[in-house]
CSV table of C-alpha atoms in Angstrom, one decimal:
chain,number,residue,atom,x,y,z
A,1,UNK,CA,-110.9,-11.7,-22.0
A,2,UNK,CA,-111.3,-12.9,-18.4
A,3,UNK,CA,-112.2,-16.5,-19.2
A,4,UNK,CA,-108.8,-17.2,-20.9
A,5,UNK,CA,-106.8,-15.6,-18.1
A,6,UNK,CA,-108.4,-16.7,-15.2
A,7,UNK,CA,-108.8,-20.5,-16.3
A,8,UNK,CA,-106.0,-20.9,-17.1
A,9,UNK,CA,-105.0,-19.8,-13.5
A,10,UNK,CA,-107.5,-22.7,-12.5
A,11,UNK,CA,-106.2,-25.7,-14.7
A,12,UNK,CA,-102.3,-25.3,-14.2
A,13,UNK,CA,-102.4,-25.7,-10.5
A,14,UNK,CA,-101.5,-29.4,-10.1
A,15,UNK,CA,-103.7,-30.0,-6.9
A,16,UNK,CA,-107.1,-27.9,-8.9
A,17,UNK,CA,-106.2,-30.5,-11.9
A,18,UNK,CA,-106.3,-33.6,-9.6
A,19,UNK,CA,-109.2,-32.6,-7.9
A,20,UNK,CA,-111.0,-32.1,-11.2
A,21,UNK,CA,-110.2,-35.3,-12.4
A,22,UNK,CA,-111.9,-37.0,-9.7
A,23,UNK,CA,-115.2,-34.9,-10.3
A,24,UNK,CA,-114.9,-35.6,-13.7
A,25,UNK,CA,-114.4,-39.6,-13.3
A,26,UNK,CA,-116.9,-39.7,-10.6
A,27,UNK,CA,-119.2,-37.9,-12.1
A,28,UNK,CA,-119.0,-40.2,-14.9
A,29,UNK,CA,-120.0,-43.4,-12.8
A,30,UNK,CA,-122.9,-41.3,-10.7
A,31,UNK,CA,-124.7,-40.2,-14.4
A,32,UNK,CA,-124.2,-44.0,-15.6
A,33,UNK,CA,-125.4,-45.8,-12.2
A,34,UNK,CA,-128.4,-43.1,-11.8
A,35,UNK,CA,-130.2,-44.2,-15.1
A,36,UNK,CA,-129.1,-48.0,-14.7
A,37,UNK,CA,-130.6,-47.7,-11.4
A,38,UNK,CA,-134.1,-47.1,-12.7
A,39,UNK,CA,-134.1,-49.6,-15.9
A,40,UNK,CA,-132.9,-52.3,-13.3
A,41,UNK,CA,-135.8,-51.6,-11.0
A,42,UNK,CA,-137.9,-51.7,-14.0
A,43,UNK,CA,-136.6,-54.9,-15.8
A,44,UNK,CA,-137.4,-56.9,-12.3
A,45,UNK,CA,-140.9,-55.7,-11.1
A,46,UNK,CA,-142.1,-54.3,-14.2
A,47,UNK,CA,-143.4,-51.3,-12.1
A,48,UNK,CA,-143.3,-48.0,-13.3
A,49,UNK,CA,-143.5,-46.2,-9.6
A,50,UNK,CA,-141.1,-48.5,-8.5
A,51,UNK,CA,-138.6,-47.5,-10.6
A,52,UNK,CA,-139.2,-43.8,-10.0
A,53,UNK,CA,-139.2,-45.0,-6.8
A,54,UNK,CA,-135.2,-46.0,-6.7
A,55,UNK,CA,-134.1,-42.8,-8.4
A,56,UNK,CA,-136.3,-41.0,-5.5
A,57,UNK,CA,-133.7,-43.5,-3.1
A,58,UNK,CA,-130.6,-41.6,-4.4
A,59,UNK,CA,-132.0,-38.0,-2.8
A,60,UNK,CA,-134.0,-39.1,-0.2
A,61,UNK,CA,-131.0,-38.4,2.4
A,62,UNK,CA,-131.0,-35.0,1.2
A,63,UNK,CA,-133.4,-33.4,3.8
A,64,UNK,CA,-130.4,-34.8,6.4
A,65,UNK,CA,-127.9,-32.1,4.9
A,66,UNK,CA,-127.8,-30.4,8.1
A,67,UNK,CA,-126.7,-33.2,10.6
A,68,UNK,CA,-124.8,-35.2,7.7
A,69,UNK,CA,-122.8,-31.9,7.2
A,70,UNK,CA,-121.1,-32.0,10.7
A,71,UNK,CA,-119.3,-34.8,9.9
A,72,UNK,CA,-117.6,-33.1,7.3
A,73,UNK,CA,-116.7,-30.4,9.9
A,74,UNK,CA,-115.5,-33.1,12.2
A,75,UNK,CA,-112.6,-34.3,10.8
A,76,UNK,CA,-110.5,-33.6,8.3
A,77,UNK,CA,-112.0,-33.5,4.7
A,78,UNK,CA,-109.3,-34.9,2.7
A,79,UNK,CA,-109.2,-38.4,4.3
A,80,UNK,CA,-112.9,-38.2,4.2
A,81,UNK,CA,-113.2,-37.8,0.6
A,82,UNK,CA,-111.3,-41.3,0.2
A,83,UNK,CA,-112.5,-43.2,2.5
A,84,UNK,CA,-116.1,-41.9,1.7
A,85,UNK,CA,-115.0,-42.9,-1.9
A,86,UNK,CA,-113.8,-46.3,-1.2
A,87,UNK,CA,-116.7,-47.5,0.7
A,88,UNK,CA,-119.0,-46.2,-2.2
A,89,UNK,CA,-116.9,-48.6,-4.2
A,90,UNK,CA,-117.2,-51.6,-1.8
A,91,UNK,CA,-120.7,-51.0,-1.5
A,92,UNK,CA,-121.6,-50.9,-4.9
A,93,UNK,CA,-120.0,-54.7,-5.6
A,94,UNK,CA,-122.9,-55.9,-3.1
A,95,UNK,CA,-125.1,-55.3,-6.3
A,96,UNK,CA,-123.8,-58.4,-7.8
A,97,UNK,CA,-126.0,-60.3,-5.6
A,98,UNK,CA,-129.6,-58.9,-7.2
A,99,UNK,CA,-130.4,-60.8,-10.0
A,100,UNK,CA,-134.6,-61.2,-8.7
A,101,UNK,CA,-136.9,-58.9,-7.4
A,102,UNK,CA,-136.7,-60.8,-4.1
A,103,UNK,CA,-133.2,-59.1,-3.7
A,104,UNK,CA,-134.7,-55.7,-4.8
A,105,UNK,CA,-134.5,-54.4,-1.1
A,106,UNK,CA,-130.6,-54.6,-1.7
A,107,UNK,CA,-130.4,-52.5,-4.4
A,108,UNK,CA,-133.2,-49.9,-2.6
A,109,UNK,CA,-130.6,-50.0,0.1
A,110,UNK,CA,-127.5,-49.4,-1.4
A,111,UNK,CA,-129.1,-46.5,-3.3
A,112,UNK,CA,-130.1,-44.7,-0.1
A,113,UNK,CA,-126.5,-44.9,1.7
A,114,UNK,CA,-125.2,-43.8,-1.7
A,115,UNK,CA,-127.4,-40.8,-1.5
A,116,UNK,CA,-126.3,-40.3,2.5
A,117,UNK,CA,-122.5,-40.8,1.4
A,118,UNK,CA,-123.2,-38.0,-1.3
A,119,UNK,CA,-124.6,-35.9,0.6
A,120,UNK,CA,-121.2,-36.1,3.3
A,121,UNK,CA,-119.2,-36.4,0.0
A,122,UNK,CA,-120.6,-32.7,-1.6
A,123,UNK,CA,-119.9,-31.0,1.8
A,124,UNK,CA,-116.3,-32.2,2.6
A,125,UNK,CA,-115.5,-31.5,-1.0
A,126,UNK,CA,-116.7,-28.2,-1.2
A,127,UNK,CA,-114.9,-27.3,2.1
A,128,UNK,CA,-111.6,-28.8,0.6
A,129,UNK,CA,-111.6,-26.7,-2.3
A,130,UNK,CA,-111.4,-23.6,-0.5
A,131,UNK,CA,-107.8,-24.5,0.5
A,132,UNK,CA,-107.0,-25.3,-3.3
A,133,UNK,CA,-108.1,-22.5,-4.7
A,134,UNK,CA,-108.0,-19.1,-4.1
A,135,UNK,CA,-111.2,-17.2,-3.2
A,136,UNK,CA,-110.8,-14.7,-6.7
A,137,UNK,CA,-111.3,-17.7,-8.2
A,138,UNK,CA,-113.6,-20.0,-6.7
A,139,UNK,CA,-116.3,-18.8,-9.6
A,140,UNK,CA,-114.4,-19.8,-12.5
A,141,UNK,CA,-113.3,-23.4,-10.7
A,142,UNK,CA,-117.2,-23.6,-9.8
A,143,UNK,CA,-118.2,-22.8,-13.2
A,144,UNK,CA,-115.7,-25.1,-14.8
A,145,UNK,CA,-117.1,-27.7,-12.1
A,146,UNK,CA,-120.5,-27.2,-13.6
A,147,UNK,CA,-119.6,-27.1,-17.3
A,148,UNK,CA,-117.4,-30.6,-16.4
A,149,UNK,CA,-120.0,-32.7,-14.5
A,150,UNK,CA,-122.7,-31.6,-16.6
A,151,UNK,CA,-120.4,-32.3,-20.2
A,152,UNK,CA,-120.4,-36.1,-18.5
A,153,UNK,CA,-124.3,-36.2,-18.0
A,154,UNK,CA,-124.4,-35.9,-22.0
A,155,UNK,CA,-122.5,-39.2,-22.4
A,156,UNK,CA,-122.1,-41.2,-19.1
A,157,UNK,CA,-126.0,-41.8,-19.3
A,158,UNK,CA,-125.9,-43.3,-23.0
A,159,UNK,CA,-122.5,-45.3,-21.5
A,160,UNK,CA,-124.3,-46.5,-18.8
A,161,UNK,CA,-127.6,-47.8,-20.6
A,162,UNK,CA,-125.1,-49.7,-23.5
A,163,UNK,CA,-123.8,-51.1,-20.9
A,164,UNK,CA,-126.7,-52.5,-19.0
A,165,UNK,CA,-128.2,-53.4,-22.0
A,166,UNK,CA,-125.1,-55.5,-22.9
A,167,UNK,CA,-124.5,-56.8,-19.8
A,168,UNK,CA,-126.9,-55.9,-16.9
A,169,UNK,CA,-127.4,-53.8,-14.1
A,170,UNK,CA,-124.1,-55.1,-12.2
A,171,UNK,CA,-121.4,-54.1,-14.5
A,172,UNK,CA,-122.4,-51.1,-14.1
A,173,UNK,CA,-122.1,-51.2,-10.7
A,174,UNK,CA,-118.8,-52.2,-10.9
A,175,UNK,CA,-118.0,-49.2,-13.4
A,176,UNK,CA,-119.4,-46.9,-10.9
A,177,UNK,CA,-116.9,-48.4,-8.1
A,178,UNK,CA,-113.8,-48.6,-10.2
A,179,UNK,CA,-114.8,-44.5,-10.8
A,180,UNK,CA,-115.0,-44.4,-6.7
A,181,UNK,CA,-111.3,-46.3,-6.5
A,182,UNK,CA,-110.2,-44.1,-9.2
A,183,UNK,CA,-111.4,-41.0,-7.3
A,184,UNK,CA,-110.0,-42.0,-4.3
A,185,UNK,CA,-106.8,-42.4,-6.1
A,186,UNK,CA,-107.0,-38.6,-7.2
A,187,UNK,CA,-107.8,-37.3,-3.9
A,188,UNK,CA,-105.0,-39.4,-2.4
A,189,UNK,CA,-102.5,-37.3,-4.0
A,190,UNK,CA,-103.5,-34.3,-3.4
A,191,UNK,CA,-101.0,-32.2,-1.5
A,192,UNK,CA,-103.3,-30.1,1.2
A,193,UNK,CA,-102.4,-29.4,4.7
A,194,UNK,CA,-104.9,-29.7,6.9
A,195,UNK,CA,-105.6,-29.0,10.3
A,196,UNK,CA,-107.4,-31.0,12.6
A,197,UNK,CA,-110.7,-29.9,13.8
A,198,UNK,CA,-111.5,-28.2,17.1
A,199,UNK,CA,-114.1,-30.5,18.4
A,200,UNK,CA,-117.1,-28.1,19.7
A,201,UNK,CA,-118.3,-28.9,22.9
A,202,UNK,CA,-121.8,-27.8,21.6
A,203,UNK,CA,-124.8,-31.0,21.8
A,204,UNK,CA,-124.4,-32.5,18.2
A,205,UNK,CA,-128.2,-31.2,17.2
A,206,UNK,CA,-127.4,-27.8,17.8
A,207,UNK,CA,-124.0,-28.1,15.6
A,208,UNK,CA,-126.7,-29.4,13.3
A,209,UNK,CA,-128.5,-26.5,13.3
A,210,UNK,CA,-125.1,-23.9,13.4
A,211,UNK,CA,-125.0,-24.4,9.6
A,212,UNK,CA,-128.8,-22.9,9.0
A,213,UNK,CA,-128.6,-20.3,11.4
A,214,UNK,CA,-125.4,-19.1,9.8
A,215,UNK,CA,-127.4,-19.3,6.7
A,216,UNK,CA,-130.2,-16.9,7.8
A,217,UNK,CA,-128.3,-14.9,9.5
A,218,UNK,CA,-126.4,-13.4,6.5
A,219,UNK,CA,-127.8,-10.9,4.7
A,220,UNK,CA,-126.2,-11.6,1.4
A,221,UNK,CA,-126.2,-15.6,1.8
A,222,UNK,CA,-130.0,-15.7,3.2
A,223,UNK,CA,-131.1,-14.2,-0.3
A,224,UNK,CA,-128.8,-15.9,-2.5
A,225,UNK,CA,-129.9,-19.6,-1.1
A,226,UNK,CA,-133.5,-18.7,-0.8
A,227,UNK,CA,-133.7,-17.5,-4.7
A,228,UNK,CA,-131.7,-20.7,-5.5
A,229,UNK,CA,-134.5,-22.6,-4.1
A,230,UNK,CA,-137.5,-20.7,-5.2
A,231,UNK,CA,-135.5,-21.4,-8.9
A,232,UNK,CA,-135.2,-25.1,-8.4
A,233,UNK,CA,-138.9,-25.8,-7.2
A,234,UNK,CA,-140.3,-23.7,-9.7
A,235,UNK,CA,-138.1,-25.3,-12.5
A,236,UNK,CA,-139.0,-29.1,-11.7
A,237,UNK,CA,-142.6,-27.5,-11.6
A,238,UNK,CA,-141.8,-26.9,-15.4
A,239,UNK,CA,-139.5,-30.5,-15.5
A,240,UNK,CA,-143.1,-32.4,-15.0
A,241,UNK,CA,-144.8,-30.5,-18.1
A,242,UNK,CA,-141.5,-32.2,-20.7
A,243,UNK,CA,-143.7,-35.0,-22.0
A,244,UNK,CA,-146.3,-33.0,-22.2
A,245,UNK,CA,-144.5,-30.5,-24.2
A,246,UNK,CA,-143.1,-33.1,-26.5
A,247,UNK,CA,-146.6,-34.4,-27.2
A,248,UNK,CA,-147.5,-31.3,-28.1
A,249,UNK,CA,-144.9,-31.1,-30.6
A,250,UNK,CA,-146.2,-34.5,-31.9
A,251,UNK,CA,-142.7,-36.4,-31.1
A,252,UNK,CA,-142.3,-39.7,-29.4
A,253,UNK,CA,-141.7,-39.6,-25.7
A,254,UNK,CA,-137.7,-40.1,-26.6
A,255,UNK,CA,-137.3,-36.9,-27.9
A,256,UNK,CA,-137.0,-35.4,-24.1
A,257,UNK,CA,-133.6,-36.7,-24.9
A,258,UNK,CA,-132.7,-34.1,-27.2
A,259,UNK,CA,-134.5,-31.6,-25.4
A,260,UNK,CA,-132.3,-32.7,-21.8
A,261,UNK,CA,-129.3,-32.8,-24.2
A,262,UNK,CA,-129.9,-29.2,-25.6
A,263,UNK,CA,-129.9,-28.2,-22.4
A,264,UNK,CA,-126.9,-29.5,-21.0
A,265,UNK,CA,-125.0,-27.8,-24.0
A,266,UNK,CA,-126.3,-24.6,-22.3
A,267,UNK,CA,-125.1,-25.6,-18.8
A,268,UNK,CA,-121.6,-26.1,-20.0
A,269,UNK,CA,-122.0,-23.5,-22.1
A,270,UNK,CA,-122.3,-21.1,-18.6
A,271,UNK,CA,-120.1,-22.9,-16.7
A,272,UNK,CA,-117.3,-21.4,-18.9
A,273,UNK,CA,-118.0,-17.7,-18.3
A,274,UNK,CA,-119.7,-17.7,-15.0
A,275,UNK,CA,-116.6,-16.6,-13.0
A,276,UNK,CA,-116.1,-13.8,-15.6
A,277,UNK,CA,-119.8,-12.6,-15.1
A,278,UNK,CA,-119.6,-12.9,-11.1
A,279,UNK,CA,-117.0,-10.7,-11.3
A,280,UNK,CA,-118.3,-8.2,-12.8
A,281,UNK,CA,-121.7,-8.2,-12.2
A,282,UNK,CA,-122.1,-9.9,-8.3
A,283,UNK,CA,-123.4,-12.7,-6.6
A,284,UNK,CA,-127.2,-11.4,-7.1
A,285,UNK,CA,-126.9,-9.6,-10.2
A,286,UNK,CA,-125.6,-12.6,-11.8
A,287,UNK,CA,-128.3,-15.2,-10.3
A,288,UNK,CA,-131.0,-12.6,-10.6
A,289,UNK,CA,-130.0,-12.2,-14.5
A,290,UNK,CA,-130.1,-16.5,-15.0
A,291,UNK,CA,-133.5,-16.9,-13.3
A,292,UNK,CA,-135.1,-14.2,-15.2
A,293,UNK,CA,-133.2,-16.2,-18.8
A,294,UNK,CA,-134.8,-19.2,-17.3
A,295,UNK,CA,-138.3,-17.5,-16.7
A,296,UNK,CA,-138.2,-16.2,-20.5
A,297,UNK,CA,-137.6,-19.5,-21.6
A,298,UNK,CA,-140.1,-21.5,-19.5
A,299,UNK,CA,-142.7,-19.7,-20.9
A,300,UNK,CA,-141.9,-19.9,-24.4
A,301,UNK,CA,-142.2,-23.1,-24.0
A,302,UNK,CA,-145.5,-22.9,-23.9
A,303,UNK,CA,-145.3,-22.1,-27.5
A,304,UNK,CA,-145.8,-25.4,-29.8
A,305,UNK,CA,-143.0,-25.2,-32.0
A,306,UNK,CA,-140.2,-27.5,-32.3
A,307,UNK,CA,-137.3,-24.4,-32.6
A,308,UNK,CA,-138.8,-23.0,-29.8
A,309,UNK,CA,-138.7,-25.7,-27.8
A,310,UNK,CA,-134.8,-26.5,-28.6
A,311,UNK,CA,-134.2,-23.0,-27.7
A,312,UNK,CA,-136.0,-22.6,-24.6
A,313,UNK,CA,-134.0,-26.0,-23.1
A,314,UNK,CA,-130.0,-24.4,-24.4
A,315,UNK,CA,-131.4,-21.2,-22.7
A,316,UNK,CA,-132.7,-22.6,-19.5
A,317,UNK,CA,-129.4,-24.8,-19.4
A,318,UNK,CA,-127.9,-21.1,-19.8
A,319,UNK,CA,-129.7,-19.6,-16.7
A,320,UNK,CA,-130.4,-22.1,-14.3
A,321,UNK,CA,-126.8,-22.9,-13.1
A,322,UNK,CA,-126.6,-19.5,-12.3
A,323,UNK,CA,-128.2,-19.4,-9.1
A,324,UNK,CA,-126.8,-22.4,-8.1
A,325,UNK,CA,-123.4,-21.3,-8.6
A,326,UNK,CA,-124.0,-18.0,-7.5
A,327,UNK,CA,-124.9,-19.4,-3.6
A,328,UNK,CA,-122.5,-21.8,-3.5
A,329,UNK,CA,-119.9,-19.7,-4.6
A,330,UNK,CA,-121.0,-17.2,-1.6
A,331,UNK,CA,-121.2,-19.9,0.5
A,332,UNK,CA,-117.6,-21.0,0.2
A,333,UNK,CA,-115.9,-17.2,-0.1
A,334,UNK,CA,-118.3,-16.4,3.3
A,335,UNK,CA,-118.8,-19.0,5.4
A,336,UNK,CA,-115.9,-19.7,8.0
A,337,UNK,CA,-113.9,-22.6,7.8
A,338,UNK,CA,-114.7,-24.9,10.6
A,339,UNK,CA,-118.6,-24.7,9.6
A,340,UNK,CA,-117.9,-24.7,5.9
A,341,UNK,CA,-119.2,-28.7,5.8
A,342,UNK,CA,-122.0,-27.8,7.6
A,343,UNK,CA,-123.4,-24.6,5.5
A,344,UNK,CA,-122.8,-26.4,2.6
A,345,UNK,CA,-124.6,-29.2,3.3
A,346,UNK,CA,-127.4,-27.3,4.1
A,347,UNK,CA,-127.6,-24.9,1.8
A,348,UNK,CA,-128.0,-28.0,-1.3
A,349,UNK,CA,-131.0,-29.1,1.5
A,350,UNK,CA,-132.6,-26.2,0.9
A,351,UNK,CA,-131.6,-25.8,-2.4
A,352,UNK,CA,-132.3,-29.1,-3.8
A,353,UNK,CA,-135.0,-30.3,-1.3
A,354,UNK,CA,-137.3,-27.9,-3.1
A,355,UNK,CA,-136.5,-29.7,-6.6
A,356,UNK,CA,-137.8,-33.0,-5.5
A,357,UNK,CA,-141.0,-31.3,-4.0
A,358,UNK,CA,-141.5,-29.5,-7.3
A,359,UNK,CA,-141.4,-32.6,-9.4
A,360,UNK,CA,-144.1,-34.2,-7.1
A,361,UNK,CA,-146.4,-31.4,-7.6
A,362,UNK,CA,-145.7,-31.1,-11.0
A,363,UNK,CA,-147.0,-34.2,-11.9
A,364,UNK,CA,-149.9,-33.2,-10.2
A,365,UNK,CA,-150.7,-30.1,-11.6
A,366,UNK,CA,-150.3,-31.5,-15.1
A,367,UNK,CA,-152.6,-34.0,-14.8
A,368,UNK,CA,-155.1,-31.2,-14.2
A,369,UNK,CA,-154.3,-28.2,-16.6
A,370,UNK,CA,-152.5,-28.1,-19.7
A,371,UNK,CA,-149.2,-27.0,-20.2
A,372,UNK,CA,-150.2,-23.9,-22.0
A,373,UNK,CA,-151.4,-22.6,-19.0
A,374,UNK,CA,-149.2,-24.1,-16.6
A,375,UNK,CA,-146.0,-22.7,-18.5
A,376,UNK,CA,-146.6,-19.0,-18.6
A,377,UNK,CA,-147.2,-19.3,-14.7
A,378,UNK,CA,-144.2,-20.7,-13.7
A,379,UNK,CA,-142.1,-18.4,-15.9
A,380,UNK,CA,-144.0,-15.4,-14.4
A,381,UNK,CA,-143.5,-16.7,-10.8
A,382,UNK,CA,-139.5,-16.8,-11.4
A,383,UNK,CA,-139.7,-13.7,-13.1
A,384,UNK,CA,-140.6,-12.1,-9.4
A,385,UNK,CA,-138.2,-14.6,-7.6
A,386,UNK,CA,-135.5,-12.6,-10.3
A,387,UNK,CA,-137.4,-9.1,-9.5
A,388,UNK,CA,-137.2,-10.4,-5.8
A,389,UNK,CA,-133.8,-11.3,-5.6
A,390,UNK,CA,-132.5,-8.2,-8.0
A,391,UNK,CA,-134.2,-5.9,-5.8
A,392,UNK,CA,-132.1,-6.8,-2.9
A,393,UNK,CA,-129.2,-5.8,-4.3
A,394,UNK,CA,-127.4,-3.2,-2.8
A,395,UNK,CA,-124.2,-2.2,-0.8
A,396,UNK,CA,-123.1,-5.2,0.3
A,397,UNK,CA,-123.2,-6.6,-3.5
A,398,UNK,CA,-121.3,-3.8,-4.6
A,399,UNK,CA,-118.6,-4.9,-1.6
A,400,UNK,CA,-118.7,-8.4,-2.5
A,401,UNK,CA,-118.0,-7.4,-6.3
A,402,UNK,CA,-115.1,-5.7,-5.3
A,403,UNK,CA,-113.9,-8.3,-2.9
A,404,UNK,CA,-114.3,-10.8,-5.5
A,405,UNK,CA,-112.2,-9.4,-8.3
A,406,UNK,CA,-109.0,-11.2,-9.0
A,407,UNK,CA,-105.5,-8.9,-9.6
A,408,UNK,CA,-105.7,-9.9,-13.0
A,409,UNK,CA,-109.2,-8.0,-13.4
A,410,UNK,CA,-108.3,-4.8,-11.1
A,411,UNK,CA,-104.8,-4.3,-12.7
A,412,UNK,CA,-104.8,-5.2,-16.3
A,413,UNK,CA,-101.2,-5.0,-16.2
């Protein structure tokens, strides 16, 4: 099959390998320091919403995608990526000074810049991997990206809480840096030529802006990211309902663990074959075909059945990467070099901006009406954002398939 010739292609390419290294080791630290994060804040105030409140830190830059992009597009991306990485690392050792809830204000701190370095981080990178690998294959390195950092989600979390629970919040802080040196390490050898940036001579708001326009401008892009985003506020929408679900089901509230672990089997699961399956079916096709698996499963979950529920979480793990790999993907194999940074970084804005706005609202909405109701809805409303997005699918899907086929898929031989 595809997977196994195409992956292959991926892995053996000693710069690919590198850079997957670093996404795997930093992705390790990221999942560890974002649960520590919260059970710190919670160990020294004691306060629930303040401990929602430092996760919330981590993507509050997000809505700054836009202008944080340009940076990316500024300079070169590879020397970015390690200084961006070593400061991370530097930063994080300042943690070793809150040991009181006077010193919380620190940790608030450092959590917000890490969010704002992320965000700079995310764009550079994905602009840098368009000179590693070739544009046939950006799906499968994307989906192997996905089925990595979400494999480490399944065990950097449980790392990270042994750890603080052996020996506090600021060892693993210190973990989380030595994964930034080692990433920096990675990204140091790579061996990409780089040009240096044209500076524009445009105002710096209005290369702010370039990225979006771009964006909306495109009629296969402009589809792609705005389904991606309809799917991720309408999915945190569902998110809120979890412990209501597991009540249901009569379980304690720590059986969302299986349920989040169930699903993260699924996301790796897709990760595997997605560049196989944007191949042959397209960009939309393929997102439009995740979003209505995710719909299906949503509302099944309004169902109160424990095999039900396990099912619906490895089945939305299945579908919801889609869309998000599907636009990114598209983003990278459309969007011209020198605003690459920028469209990136604002297309997870309005991606992910939505998913944070969703979970707000969904804890609303499930104070007020049960999840038996509440369910059904939301898998319905991304049933049309699947009808939506599959209905705009037309000739310049069909071209992009064809663009997008590798040799090895055209010519067997």
């Amino acid at each position: 099959m595809t997977t196994f010739r195409t992956l292959p292609r991926v892995l053996r390419d000693r710069d690919t390998g590198l850079y997957l290294t670093g996404v795997v080791v930093s992705a390790f630290g990221t999942s560890s320091m974002w649960l520590a994060s919260g059970v710190w804040v919670k160990d020294l105030t004691g306060s629930n919403g303040l401990a929602t409140l430092g996760v919330f830190a981590l993507s509050a830059p997000l809505p700054a995608g836009p202008v944080l992009g340009t940076i990316a597009d500024r300079v070169r991306r590879r020397p970015l990526l390690i200084t961006v990485n070593a400061l991370l690392a530097a930063l994080l050792l300042t943690l070793f000074a809150v040991s009181s809830p006077g010193r919380l204000w620190l940790l608030f701190a450092v959590l917000f810049l890490y969010g704002a370095a992320g965000v700079i981080h995310d764009a550079a990178e994905s602009a840098l991997v368009t000179t590693l690998v070739a544009p046939s294959l950006l799906g499968d390195f994307n989906g192997l990206r996905t089925t990595v950092t979400e494999g480490m989600k399944l065990v950097a979390p449980l790392t990270g809480a042994g750890l603080y629970a052996t020996c506090g919040g600021p060892a693993v802080a210190c973990l989380d840096a030595v994964t930034f040196v080692l990433t920096a390490g990675a990204y140091t050898l790579l061996r990409v030529r780089e040009e240096r940036p044209v500076r524009s001579g445009a105002a710096q708001r209005w290369q702010a802006v370039q990225g979006l326009r771009y964006l909306w401008g495109h009629p296969v892009l402009r589809p792609l990211v705005r389904a991606a985003g309809a799917t991720m506020f309408l999915a945190a929408l569902s998110s809120a309902t979890v412990y209501a679900v597991v009540d249901r089901l009569g379980h304690s509230p720590a059986f969302t663990g299986v349920l989040y672990a169930v699903q993260g089997g699924g996301s790796v699961t897709i990760g595997l074959v997605s560049g196989p399956a944007l191949r042959w079916l397209g960009e939309r096709r393929f997102a439009a075909a995740g979003v209505a698996l995710t719909a299906v499963a949503v509302a099944a979950r309004a169902f109160p059945s424990d095999a039900v529920a396990l099912v619906s979480g490895a089945t939305i793990g299945l579908g919801l990467p889609c869309a998000l790999i599907a636009a990114f993907t598209a983003v990278q194999q459309r969007a011209p070099g020198p605003l690459l940074g920028r469209a990136t970084a604002t297309t997870s804005t309005l991606v992910f901006a939505p998913n944070a706005l969703g979970l707000a609202i969904g804890a609303g909405l499930v104070e007020l009406a049960h999840p038996g109701l509440l369910l059904p809805l939301y898998g319905l409303a991304l049933l049309l954002t699947a009808a939506c997005l599959a209905h705009s699918t037309g000739r310049a899907d069909c071209a992009s398939r064809t663009a997008a086929r590798s040799p090895s898929d055209t010519n067997p031989t």
